[in-house]
Coordinates of C-alpha atoms in Angstrom, one line a residue:
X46 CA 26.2 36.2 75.1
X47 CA 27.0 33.9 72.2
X48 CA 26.2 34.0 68.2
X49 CA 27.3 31.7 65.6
X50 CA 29.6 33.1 62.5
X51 CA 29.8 31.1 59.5
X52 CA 32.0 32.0 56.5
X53 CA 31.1 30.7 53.2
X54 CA 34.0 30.5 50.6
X55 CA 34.3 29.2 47.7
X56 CA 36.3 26.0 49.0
X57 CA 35.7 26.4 52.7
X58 CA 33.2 26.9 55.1
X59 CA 34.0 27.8 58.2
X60 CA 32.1 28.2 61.4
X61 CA 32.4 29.4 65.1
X62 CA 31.0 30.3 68.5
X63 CA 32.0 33.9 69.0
X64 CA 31.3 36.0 72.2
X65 CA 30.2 39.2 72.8
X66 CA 33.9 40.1 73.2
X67 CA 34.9 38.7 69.2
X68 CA 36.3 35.8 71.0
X69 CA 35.9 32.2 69.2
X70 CA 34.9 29.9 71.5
X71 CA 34.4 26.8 69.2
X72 CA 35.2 26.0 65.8
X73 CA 34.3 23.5 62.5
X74 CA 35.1 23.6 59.2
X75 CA 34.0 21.9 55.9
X76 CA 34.6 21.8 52.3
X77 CA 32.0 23.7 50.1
X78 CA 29.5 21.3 48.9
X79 CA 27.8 22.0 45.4
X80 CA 25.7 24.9 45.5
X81 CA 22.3 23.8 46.4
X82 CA 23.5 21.5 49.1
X83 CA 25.2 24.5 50.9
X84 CA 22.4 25.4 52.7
X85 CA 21.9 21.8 54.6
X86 CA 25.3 21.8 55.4
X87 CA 25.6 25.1 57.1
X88 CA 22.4 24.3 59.3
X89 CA 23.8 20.8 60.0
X90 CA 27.0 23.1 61.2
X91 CA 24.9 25.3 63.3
X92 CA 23.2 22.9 64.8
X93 CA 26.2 21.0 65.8
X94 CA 28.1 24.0 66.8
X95 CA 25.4 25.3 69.4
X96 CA 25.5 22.4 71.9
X97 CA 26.1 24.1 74.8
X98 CA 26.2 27.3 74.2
X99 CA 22.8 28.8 73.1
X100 CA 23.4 31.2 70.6
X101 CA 21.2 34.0 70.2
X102 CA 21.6 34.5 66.4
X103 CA 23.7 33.4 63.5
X104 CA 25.5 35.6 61.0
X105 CA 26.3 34.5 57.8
X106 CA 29.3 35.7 55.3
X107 CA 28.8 35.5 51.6
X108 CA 31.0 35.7 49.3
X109 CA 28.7 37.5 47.1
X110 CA 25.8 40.9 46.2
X111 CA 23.4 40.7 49.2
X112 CA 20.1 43.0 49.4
X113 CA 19.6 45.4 51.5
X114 CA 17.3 43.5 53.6
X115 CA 20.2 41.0 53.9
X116 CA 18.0 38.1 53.5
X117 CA 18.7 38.0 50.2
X118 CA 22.0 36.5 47.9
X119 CA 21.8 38.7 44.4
X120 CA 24.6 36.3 43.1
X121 CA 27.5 34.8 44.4
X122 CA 29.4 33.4 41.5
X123 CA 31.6 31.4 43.6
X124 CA 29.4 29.3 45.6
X125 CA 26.8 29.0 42.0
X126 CA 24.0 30.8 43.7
X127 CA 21.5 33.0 42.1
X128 CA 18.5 35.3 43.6
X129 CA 18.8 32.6 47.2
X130 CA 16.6 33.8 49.7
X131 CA 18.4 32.5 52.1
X132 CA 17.4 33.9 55.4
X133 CA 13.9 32.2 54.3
X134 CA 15.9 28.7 53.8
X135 CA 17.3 29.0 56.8
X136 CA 14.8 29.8 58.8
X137 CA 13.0 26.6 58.2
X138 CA 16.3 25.2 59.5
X139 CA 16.6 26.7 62.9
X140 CA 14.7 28.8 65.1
X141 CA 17.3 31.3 65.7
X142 CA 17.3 34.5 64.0
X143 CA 19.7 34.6 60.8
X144 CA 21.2 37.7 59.1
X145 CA 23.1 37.4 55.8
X146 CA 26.2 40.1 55.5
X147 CA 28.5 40.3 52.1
X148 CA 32.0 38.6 53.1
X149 CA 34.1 41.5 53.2
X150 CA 31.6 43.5 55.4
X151 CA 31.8 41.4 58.0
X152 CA 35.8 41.4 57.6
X153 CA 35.2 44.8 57.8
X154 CA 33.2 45.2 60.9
X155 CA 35.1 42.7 62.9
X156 CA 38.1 45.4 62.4
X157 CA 36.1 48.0 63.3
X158 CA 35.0 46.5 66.6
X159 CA 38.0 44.2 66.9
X160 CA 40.6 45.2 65.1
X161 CA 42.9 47.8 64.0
X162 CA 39.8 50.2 63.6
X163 CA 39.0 49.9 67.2
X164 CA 36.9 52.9 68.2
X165 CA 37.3 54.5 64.3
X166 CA 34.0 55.7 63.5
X167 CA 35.1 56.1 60.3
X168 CA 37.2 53.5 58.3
X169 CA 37.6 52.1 54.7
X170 CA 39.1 48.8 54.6
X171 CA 40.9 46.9 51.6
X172 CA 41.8 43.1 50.9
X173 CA 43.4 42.0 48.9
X174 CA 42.9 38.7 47.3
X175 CA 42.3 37.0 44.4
X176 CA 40.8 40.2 43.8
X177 CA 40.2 43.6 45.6
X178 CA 37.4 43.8 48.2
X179 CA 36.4 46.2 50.3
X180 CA 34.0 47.2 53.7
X181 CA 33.0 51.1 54.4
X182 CA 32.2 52.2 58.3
X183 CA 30.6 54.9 58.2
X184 CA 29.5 56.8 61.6
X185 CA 30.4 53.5 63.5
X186 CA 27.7 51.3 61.0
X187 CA 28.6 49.7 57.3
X188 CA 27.6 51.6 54.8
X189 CA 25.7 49.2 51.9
X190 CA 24.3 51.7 49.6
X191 CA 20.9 52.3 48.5
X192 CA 20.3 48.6 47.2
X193 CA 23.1 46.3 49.8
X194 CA 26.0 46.4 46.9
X195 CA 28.5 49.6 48.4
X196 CA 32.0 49.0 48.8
X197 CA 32.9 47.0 45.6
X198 CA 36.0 48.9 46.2
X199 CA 38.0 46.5 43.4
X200 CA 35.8 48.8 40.5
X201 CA 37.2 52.1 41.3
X202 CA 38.8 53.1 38.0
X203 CA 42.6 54.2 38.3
X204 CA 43.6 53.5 34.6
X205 CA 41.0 54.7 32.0
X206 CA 40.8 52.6 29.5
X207 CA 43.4 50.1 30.7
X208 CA 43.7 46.4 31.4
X209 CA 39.2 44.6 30.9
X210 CA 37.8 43.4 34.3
X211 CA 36.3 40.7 34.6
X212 CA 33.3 43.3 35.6
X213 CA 33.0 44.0 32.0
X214 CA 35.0 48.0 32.3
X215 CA 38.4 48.7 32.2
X216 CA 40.9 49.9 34.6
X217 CA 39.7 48.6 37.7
X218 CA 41.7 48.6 40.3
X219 CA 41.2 45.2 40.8
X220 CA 43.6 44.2 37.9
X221 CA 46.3 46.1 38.9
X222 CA 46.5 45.7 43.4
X223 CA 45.2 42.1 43.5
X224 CA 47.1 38.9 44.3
X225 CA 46.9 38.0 40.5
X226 CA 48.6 41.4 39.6
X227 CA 51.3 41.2 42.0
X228 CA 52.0 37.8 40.3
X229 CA 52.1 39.4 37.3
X230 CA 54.3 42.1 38.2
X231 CA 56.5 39.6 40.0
X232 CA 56.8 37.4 36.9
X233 CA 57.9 40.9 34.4
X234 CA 60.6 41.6 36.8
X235 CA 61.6 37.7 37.1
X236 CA 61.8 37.8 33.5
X237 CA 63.5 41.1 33.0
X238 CA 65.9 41.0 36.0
X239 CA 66.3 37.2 37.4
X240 CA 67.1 37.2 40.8
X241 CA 65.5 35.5 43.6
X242 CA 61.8 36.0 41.9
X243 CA 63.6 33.6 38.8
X244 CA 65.2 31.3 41.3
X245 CA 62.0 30.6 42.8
X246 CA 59.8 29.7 39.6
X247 CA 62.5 27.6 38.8
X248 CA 62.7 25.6 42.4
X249 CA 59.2 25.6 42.7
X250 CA 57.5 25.5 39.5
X251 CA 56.3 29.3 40.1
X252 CA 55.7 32.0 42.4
X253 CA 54.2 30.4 45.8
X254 CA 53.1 32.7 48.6
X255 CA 55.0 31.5 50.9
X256 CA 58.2 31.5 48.6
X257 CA 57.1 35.4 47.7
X258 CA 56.9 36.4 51.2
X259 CA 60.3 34.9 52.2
X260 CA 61.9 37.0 49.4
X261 CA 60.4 40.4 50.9
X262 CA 61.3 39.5 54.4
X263 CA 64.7 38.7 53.0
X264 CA 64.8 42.0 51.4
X265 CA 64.8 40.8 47.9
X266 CA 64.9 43.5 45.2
X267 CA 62.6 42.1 42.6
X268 CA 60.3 40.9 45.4
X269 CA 59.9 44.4 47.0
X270 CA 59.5 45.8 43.6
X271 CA 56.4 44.3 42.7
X272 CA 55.3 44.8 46.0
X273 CA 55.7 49.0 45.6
X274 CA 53.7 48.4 42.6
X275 CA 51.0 47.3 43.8
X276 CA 51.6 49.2 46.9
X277 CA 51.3 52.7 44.4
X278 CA 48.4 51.4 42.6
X279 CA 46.1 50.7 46.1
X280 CA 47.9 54.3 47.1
X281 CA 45.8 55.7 44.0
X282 CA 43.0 54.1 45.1
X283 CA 43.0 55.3 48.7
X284 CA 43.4 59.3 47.3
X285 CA 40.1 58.6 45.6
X286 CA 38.3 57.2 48.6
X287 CA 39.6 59.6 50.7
X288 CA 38.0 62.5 48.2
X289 CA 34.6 60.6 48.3
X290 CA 34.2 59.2 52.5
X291 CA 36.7 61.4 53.8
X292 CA 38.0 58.0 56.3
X293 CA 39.7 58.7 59.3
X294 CA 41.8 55.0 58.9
X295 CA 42.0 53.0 56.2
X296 CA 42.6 49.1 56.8
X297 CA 44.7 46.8 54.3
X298 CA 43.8 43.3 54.6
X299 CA 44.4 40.1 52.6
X300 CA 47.1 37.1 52.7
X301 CA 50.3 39.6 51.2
X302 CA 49.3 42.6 54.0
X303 CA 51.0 40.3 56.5
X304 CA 54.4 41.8 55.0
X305 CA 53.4 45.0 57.0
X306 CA 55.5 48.0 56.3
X307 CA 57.1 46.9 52.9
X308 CA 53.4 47.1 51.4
X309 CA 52.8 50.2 53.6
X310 CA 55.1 52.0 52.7
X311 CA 54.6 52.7 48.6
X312 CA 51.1 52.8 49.8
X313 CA 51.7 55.9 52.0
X314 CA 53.6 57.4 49.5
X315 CA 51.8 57.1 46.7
X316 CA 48.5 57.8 48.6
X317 CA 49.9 61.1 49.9
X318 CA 51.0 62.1 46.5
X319 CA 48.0 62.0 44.9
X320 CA 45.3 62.8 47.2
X321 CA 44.1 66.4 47.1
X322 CA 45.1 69.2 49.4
X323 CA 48.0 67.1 50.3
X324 CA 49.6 68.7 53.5
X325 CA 47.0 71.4 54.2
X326 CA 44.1 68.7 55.5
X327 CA 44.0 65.7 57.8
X328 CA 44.1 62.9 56.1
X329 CA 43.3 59.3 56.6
X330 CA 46.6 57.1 58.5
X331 CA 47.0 53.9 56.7
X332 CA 47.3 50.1 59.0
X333 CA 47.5 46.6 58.4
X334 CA 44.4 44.2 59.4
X335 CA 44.5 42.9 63.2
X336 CA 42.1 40.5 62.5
X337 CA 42.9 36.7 61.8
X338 CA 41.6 35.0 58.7
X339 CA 38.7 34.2 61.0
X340 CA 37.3 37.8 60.8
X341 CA 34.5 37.2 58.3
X342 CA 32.9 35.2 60.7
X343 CA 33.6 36.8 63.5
X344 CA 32.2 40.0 62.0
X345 CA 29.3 37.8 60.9
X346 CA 28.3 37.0 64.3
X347 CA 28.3 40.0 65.5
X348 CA 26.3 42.2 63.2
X349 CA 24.1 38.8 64.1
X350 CA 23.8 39.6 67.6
X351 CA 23.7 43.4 66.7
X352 CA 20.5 43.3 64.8
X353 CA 19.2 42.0 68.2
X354 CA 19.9 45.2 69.4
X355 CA 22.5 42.8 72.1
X356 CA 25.7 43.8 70.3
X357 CA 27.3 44.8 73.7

């Protein structure tokens, strides 16, 4: 049994036939149009993608505060969209049902049911991106909170007082584990200590991915440095969840988690430092994502087909 996923990003939209089995069975992409046009290109997407497959329901992944109706987009500031009822819009679209999920839920849940938190009933996931996002399973479900917005795991304060967030507080850990902090940790140690970190800005202009991820695997010092400090940072982070949800697994996701244990590591450590009880309590283990970057829509679908009551 079939349902669309689509993934909305900020540049990208992405879109797939996924079986009951998270399998994708057919595929488009677009660029993002301007805001208001989003909505017509997404049904135009659907439309095209369910020739010959008859899909019971689509699923689609925000980037953004959903209600918890999940009809509703509070705000997504990357895609310009404010207060979009946009289970409404696209139901005069298409006759098949559509539910709207926040992007990093459905990351999340395609994990859960897919991934590396197969048969967890209980699992905290982090990415890490531009930003720091998050999903919560709890008891096998997401957990969205009293008004759809749970799980803005990027606002959990490890730094009273420190660096501003964008959210307007300070200390977020979102300014000191994200893909922007690791580049600014990996420029302070370029600067202080040279090295392979300095050879690359110079070849390159500045620090790529791709160029960063070569250094780790190559076991450069400066590279795995910043790594371990945003490695201790997300540990932090993890102690506090695991005091609140009590997780059985937590789940690192994002571009840099395909390093695998050089991340894992100074997260382990530093997690089992500073959680409470430390060695007298289980305690949650610690994996990298299984999941493709296709697992937003994936997810998407189906928690689609799952609000059917035809997840299986």
């Amino acid at each position: 049994m079939h349902a669309i996923g689509i993934d909305i990003g900020g540049t990208k939209i992405a879109g797939g036939v996924v079986t009951a089995e998270g399998d994708i069975v057919a595929q488009a992409r677009i660029d993002t149009p301007a805001g208001p046009e989003i909505i017509d290109a997404v049904a135009i997407m659907v439309e095209e993608l369910s020739v010959g497959y008859e899909p019971v329901a689509v699923g689609i992944a925000i980037p953004g505060f959903v209600d918890i109706t999940r009809e509703n987009v509070r705000i997504a500031p990357n895609i310009d969209w404010h207060d979009v009822p946009v289970a409404q819009l696209f139901a005069e679209r298409t006759d098949l049902p559509v539910l709207i999920e926040n992007d990093a839920n459905a990351a999340g849940w395609a994990e859960h049911r897919f991934g590396a938190g197969r048969g967890v009933a209980h699992m905290t996931m982090l990415t890490i991106g531009t930003g720091v996002g998050g999903a919560i399973i709890a008891g096998g479900s997401v957990f969205r909170g009293g008004f759809g917005s749970a799980a803005e795991l990027g606002h959990i304060c490890v730094h009273p007082g420190g660096l501003e967030c964008a959210c307007g507080a300070r200390g977020c850990i979102e300014q000191y584990a994200s893909g922007r902090a690791l580049q600014r940790y990996a420029h302070g140690r370029a600067e202080r200590d040279g090295g392979g970190l300095q050879d690359l800005i110079d070849r390159a202009g500045e620090i790529t991915a791709d160029g960063f991820i070569e250094l780790v695997e190559a076991g450069d010092e400066g590279a795995l440095g910043a790594l371990s400090d945003v490695g201790a940072e997300l540990g932090k982070a993890c102690a506090v969840l695991q005091a609140v949800l009590d997780p059985e697994l937590f789940v690192i996701g994002g571009g840099v988690s395909a390093v695998g244990e050089p991340l894992l590591g100074p997260i382990r450590r530093s997690f089992e430092s500073a959680v409470s009880a430390s060695g007298r309590r289980p305690i949650a283990e610690i994996k990298i994502a299984a999941m493709s970057g296709e697992a937003g829509l994936i997810g998407a679908a189906d928690l689609a087909r799952s609000s059917l009551g035809t997840h299986h």
